[in-house]
XYZ file of C-alpha atoms in Angstrom:
453
model
C 0.000 0.000 0.000
C 1.242 3.481 -0.769
C 2.459 4.989 2.543
C 0.490 8.192 1.899
C -2.681 6.157 1.515
C -1.939 3.993 4.505
C -1.268 6.989 6.707
C -4.451 8.698 5.596
C -6.584 5.648 6.200
C -5.363 5.154 9.763
C -8.639 6.421 11.164
C -9.089 4.714 14.480
C -11.298 6.500 17.047
C -8.353 7.826 19.039
C -7.240 9.854 16.016
C -10.293 12.110 16.124
C -9.821 15.764 16.964
C -9.765 16.272 20.691
C -12.383 18.794 21.894
C -11.280 22.067 23.434
C -11.511 22.377 27.198
C -14.573 24.165 28.508
C -12.529 27.057 29.847
C -11.069 27.820 26.421
C -12.615 29.977 23.675
C -14.461 28.273 20.859
C -12.474 27.647 17.686
C -12.287 30.541 15.234
C -14.055 32.896 17.646
C -10.821 34.812 18.117
C -7.278 34.796 16.817
C -5.314 31.655 17.649
C -1.542 31.257 17.694
C 0.011 28.880 15.215
C 3.059 26.718 14.574
C 2.229 23.468 16.348
C -1.536 23.155 16.674
C -1.464 19.867 18.537
C -4.389 19.157 20.805
C -5.327 22.590 22.143
C -5.181 26.114 20.702
C -1.588 27.261 20.700
C -2.096 30.324 22.833
C 0.869 32.262 24.160
C 1.396 31.446 27.846
C 0.665 34.482 30.022
C 2.908 35.757 32.835
C 2.184 34.147 36.171
C 1.777 37.502 37.931
C 1.767 41.238 37.213
C 5.411 41.685 38.181
C 6.519 39.644 35.183
C 7.415 41.349 31.936
C 5.057 41.367 28.974
C 6.029 38.716 26.431
C 5.700 41.294 23.649
C 8.580 43.238 25.222
C 10.890 40.321 24.424
C 10.443 40.654 20.678
C 11.985 43.195 18.348
C 10.664 43.279 14.781
C 11.993 40.945 12.118
C 13.130 43.240 9.310
C 14.378 40.974 6.528
C 12.254 38.463 4.632
C 14.512 35.558 5.645
C 15.059 36.698 9.220
C 14.253 34.431 12.155
C 14.937 34.337 15.874
C 17.149 31.709 17.475
C 17.098 30.653 21.104
C 20.492 30.411 22.826
C 19.995 27.884 25.607
C 22.573 28.315 28.341
C 24.299 25.188 29.729
C 23.608 23.432 33.004
C 26.755 25.016 34.390
C 25.011 28.413 34.324
C 22.679 27.388 37.142
C 19.635 25.356 38.047
C 17.145 27.615 36.248
C 16.662 27.590 32.476
C 18.250 30.752 31.078
C 18.139 31.754 27.414
C 18.747 34.583 24.978
C 16.897 35.425 21.777
C 18.989 36.564 18.821
C 18.109 37.373 15.223
C 19.624 35.526 12.275
C 19.137 35.410 8.498
C 18.574 32.070 6.830
C 20.614 33.237 3.828
C 23.651 33.422 6.116
C 23.233 29.701 6.935
C 23.265 29.989 10.734
C 24.020 26.838 12.725
C 21.081 25.683 14.845
C 18.870 22.728 15.689
C 15.075 22.742 15.363
C 12.733 21.232 17.935
C 9.729 19.205 16.756
C 7.371 18.472 19.642
C 3.818 18.551 20.999
C 2.700 21.714 22.725
C 0.319 19.791 24.949
C -2.672 21.247 26.829
C -2.611 24.762 28.228
C -2.857 24.466 31.994
C -1.683 27.240 34.305
C -1.176 24.669 37.054
C 1.583 22.922 35.098
C 3.171 25.875 33.303
C 6.789 26.590 34.158
C 8.771 29.802 34.034
C 12.077 30.219 32.202
C 14.241 33.284 31.746
C 14.699 34.863 28.312
C 16.896 37.960 28.148
C 16.381 38.330 31.915
C 12.597 38.378 31.499
C 10.232 35.723 32.791
C 8.529 33.669 30.100
C 5.995 30.906 30.777
C 6.040 27.708 28.745
C 3.906 24.603 28.836
C 5.107 21.552 30.685
C 6.246 19.476 27.706
C 8.460 22.261 26.345
C 9.895 22.938 29.800
C 10.808 19.249 30.118
C 12.423 19.320 26.678
C 14.521 22.371 27.550
C 15.647 20.723 30.785
C 16.923 17.687 28.888
C 18.344 19.632 25.935
C 20.707 21.735 28.031
C 24.329 20.780 27.475
C 26.826 20.551 30.327
C 29.104 23.500 29.524
C 28.190 24.719 26.024
C 25.411 26.938 24.716
C 22.907 25.158 22.472
C 21.265 27.108 19.633
C 17.670 26.108 18.897
C 14.656 27.145 16.867
C 11.419 26.545 18.793
C 8.171 27.869 17.354
C 6.480 28.708 20.677
C 9.372 30.981 21.628
C 10.993 32.132 18.386
C 7.694 33.316 16.831
C 5.852 36.227 18.427
C 2.490 34.517 18.696
C 0.675 37.818 19.339
C 1.577 39.324 15.942
C -0.553 37.903 13.140
C 1.606 39.291 10.337
C 4.747 37.789 11.833
C 3.024 34.470 12.449
C 1.927 34.345 8.814
C 5.446 35.012 7.590
C 7.223 32.656 9.977
C 4.840 29.744 9.353
C 5.458 30.157 5.615
C 9.185 29.829 6.392
C 8.923 26.680 8.495
C 9.812 24.309 5.665
C 13.077 26.164 5.066
C 13.741 26.463 8.798
C 13.493 22.700 9.343
C 15.346 21.905 6.137
C 18.316 24.109 7.049
C 18.542 22.923 10.646
C 21.671 20.887 11.331
C 19.471 18.504 13.317
C 15.748 18.202 13.974
C 15.169 16.935 17.496
C 12.016 14.814 17.632
C 10.972 15.253 21.251
C 8.700 12.368 22.264
C 8.244 13.492 25.861
C 9.753 12.652 29.208
C 11.199 9.197 29.773
C 9.732 6.338 31.768
C 10.868 2.782 32.410
C 9.321 1.450 29.202
C 10.745 4.160 26.924
C 14.196 3.761 28.477
C 14.102 0.048 27.640
C 12.796 0.723 24.134
C 15.653 3.076 23.279
C 18.166 0.622 24.745
C 16.787 -2.249 22.656
C 17.285 -0.220 19.466
C 21.053 -0.528 19.802
C 23.137 -3.501 18.587
C 24.707 -4.005 22.004
C 21.426 -5.558 23.113
C 21.910 -8.434 20.653
C 18.963 -7.695 18.384
C 17.315 -10.966 19.317
C 14.260 -9.851 17.342
C 16.214 -10.224 14.080
C 17.192 -13.833 14.581
C 14.908 -16.436 13.025
C 15.343 -19.381 15.335
C 13.601 -22.480 16.580
C 14.820 -21.767 20.108
C 11.725 -20.734 22.145
C 13.742 -18.671 24.634
C 15.392 -16.572 21.909
C 12.084 -16.100 20.103
C 10.343 -15.046 23.308
C 13.109 -12.546 24.060
C 12.922 -11.104 20.546
C 9.147 -10.720 20.683
C 9.348 -8.986 24.055
C 11.884 -6.488 22.720
C 9.790 -5.767 19.645
C 6.716 -5.051 21.763
C 8.702 -2.653 23.930
C 10.182 -0.853 20.897
C 6.695 -0.615 19.367
C 5.703 1.818 22.145
C 8.029 4.434 20.639
C 6.138 4.215 17.353
C 2.794 4.739 19.108
C 3.628 7.940 20.989
C 1.025 10.717 20.758
C 3.605 12.918 19.018
C 3.237 10.962 15.779
C -0.455 11.835 15.425
C 0.213 15.576 15.049
C -0.290 17.135 11.626
C 2.629 19.557 11.999
C 5.211 16.802 12.414
C 4.614 15.579 8.860
C 6.425 18.466 7.184
C 8.847 18.894 10.087
C 9.958 15.271 9.816
C 9.987 15.025 6.022
C 11.830 18.324 5.491
C 14.584 17.579 8.026
C 17.984 16.803 6.508
C 18.772 14.855 9.679
C 16.818 13.993 12.796
C 17.190 12.381 16.189
C 14.515 10.875 18.417
C 14.703 11.880 22.057
C 12.676 10.802 25.075
C 14.044 12.231 28.307
C 17.798 11.717 28.081
C 17.440 8.725 25.758
C 18.248 9.319 22.095
C 18.118 7.417 18.820
C 19.833 8.616 15.654
C 18.292 8.508 12.191
C 20.742 5.790 11.190
C 19.816 3.611 14.176
C 16.089 3.987 13.505
C 16.558 3.108 9.839
C 18.686 0.103 10.793
C 15.843 -1.144 12.971
C 13.258 -0.620 10.210
C 15.507 -2.494 7.778
C 15.413 -5.387 10.252
C 11.611 -5.145 10.336
C 11.578 -5.264 6.550
C 13.677 -8.442 6.614
C 11.278 -10.104 9.044
C 8.391 -9.299 6.709
C 10.321 -10.271 3.586
C 11.221 -13.684 4.991
C 8.263 -14.556 7.245
C 8.695 -17.495 9.619
C 6.956 -20.718 8.724
C 7.205 -22.450 12.055
C 6.646 -21.897 15.740
C 3.869 -19.771 17.184
C 6.408 -17.375 18.700
C 8.030 -16.679 15.307
C 4.656 -16.029 13.719
C 3.848 -13.640 16.550
C 7.093 -11.795 15.768
C 6.011 -11.339 12.154
C 2.677 -9.921 13.333
C 4.404 -7.395 15.612
C 6.730 -6.436 12.757
C 3.726 -5.910 10.490
C 2.091 -3.590 13.041
C 5.274 -1.538 13.408
C 5.656 -1.248 9.629
C 2.188 0.320 9.423
C 2.734 2.986 12.075
C 2.968 6.645 11.108
C 6.720 7.040 11.836
C 7.541 3.939 9.784
C 5.558 5.320 6.851
C 7.223 8.719 7.110
C 10.669 7.100 7.170
C 9.602 5.103 4.135
C 8.646 8.300 2.318
C 12.063 9.754 3.096
C 13.759 6.597 1.842
C 11.713 6.630 -1.334
C 12.037 10.321 -2.033
C 8.364 9.828 -2.993
C 9.757 7.895 -5.942
C 11.119 4.349 -6.047
C 12.204 2.398 -2.987
C 15.777 2.611 -1.845
C 17.404 -0.727 -1.118
C 17.397 0.209 2.572
C 15.608 2.738 4.728
C 18.945 4.371 5.496
C 19.176 5.495 1.877
C 17.603 8.851 2.654
C 16.395 10.789 -0.395
C 14.719 13.812 1.154
C 16.319 16.074 -1.464
C 14.232 14.203 -4.020
C 10.869 14.698 -2.315
C 8.443 15.564 -5.063
C 6.162 18.552 -4.311
C 2.491 17.567 -4.306
C -0.691 19.539 -5.057
C -1.736 21.056 -1.751
C -5.303 19.780 -2.114
C -3.964 16.221 -2.435
C -1.884 16.663 0.731
C -4.896 18.131 2.540
C -7.013 15.120 1.580
C -4.292 12.530 2.257
C -3.557 13.602 5.820
C -7.101 14.050 7.084
C -6.444 11.656 9.985
C -3.644 13.802 11.441
C -4.513 15.865 14.514
C -4.625 19.639 14.803
C -6.941 22.050 16.572
C -7.157 24.895 14.058
C -8.602 23.499 10.795
C -6.668 26.107 8.800
C -3.514 24.238 9.786
C -4.709 21.296 7.682
C -3.675 23.478 4.760
C -0.997 25.781 6.176
C 0.688 22.954 8.096
C 1.411 21.005 4.886
C 2.224 23.938 2.629
C 6.001 23.337 2.705
C 5.451 20.012 0.912
C 3.278 21.554 -1.811
C 3.921 22.557 -5.409
C 5.218 26.066 -6.127
C 1.951 27.199 -7.708
C 0.033 26.155 -4.584
C 2.363 28.152 -2.338
C 1.962 31.198 -4.551
C -1.824 31.035 -4.733
C -2.401 30.007 -1.108
C -0.208 32.129 1.171
C -0.321 31.635 4.936
C -2.906 34.093 6.229
C -4.458 33.501 9.643
C -6.698 36.542 9.294
C -8.845 34.447 6.913
C -11.518 32.074 8.160
C -11.328 28.319 7.649
C -13.968 28.535 4.919
C -12.101 31.270 3.054
C -8.859 29.288 3.141
C -10.600 26.117 1.966
C -12.386 27.930 -0.875
C -9.070 29.357 -2.050
C -7.533 25.879 -2.014
C -10.372 24.292 -3.971
C -10.552 27.103 -6.497
C -6.850 26.750 -7.109
C -7.173 22.982 -7.542
C -10.067 23.303 -9.959
C -8.319 26.023 -11.959
C -5.958 23.405 -13.369
C -8.092 21.127 -15.592
C -4.961 19.488 -16.976
C -4.118 18.240 -13.468
C -7.332 18.021 -11.503
C -9.295 15.548 -13.687
C -6.735 12.845 -12.836
C -8.234 12.782 -9.385
C -11.830 12.847 -10.592
C -11.815 9.685 -12.656
C -11.948 7.354 -9.708
C -12.690 8.031 -6.049
C -11.892 5.241 -3.556
C -14.809 3.899 -1.552
C -12.975 4.956 1.618
C -13.545 8.635 0.799
C -16.334 10.245 2.851
C -19.647 11.086 1.233
C -18.825 14.814 0.991
C -15.698 14.093 -1.038
C -17.435 11.502 -3.190
C -20.186 13.947 -4.140
C -17.738 16.777 -4.737
C -15.506 14.703 -6.980
C -18.488 13.219 -8.738
C -19.822 16.683 -9.566
C -16.475 17.891 -10.828
C -15.992 14.695 -12.830
C -19.203 15.300 -14.742
C -18.187 18.920 -15.368
C -14.692 17.937 -16.518
C -16.128 15.673 -19.206
C -17.798 18.669 -20.810
C -15.485 21.420 -19.631
C -16.249 23.784 -22.516
C -19.918 24.179 -21.686
C -20.953 27.799 -21.244
C -22.279 27.215 -17.745
C -19.269 25.227 -16.523
C -17.924 28.071 -14.421
C -21.207 28.497 -12.559
C -21.381 24.747 -11.906
C -17.828 24.825 -10.546
C -18.717 27.711 -8.240
C -21.842 25.931 -6.997
C -19.950 22.681 -6.351
C -17.140 24.472 -4.514
C -19.429 26.556 -2.289
C -21.670 23.590 -1.492
C -18.666 21.430 -0.642
C -17.050 24.080 1.569
C -20.275 24.723 3.465
C -20.686 21.022 4.223
C -17.090 20.663 5.391
C -17.423 23.802 7.532
C -20.569 22.373 9.100
C -18.815 19.150 10.022
C -15.644 20.813 11.343
C -17.091 23.806 13.153
C -20.540 22.727 14.347
C -19.922 19.147 15.383
C -16.128 19.523 15.693
C -15.749 16.089 14.110
C -13.145 15.283 11.496
C -14.119 14.449 7.964
C -12.058 11.415 7.085
C -11.000 9.717 3.914
C -8.419 9.622 1.199
C -8.467 11.019 -2.318
C -5.762 9.938 -4.679
C -5.080 12.863 -7.010
């Protein structure tokens, strides 16, 4: 199965959009911050008391089109508290930094923590505070790009510009740190089992029950890494695929890209040469199959393929060959991914899109969800040489709204030169958008399905 299709069709109940807490404003009723729209609106944490400086006072304007802010994280030797500085840099000057890919997590004043930025207090959510604690080096400063801090979330114009730059930001980062959360006993074991020193008992096809049992146990433990909540976020798709290199981190435990690919190559071998005897060996093949169908495995596969042909191993990384896709196709393919603001279903995948899509659909959070969606559909339908490819056949897995929309456009495309074609297009687009808006905004339930364009 194509990994895009498999990822899109992973529509188990736990993947549905999580409702906002009752003490938070309704979606689209007021401006929402952007960058990582994980499970709750990405609102800027407020100071804990009136004595603390305004967060806006920390930010000076970004003047150049390729200008960003970088966070200089001071080492552990500087003291127990987390101390940082914000400095400006231009991407054209190729600054050296690492980018953090993570879940914001819920906004809860009871768990927020305070850090110091340029001698001013700045509140961050618990998951980011934990990440910063573990990312501090012993004696050296670490330079990071973190959306919650490096983007002034109160300035809509800046947010628009910086979100449009995120593909470049993650692509130019020396390393993308995939923060999976704090460690526990299970995650510590899982990261340990990924390394060859543990014997890789899960690779060995053997008739020895003890070895098979050990290998199956290790696979089940490692599988927990692939099921972390982080992987369900929409934003991580472009962050992970655009990275030139990445590292998984959970607490102080880390796993390099090479080590992860080595493990997935072993999984591929188990599936390529399935065991024919022993219940334990067959169980191992079933665990390997489950891991191969997880979101991180599919994303690694996309990197290895370059969205083209398979490499001989997962470690043959071809991210430079990733083929830009029509933004509407990306929007439809990743409907199962989680985000709170529906506009991020388009803006959060824009870095992977074709040049014409980026030009016609700029990041603009002053627009409503319906306005953004209409712009996307109008752009898609303005290319009859491309769009009809997706109208000829709609998989049965596509939801009714998509089926009807594609069916209408398919009938129009067969007689595209009719005088009233443009009015039919407009009617189909507006009707489709209204139905999607109703599902997303009134019932707050995801529309699911996959459209192969």
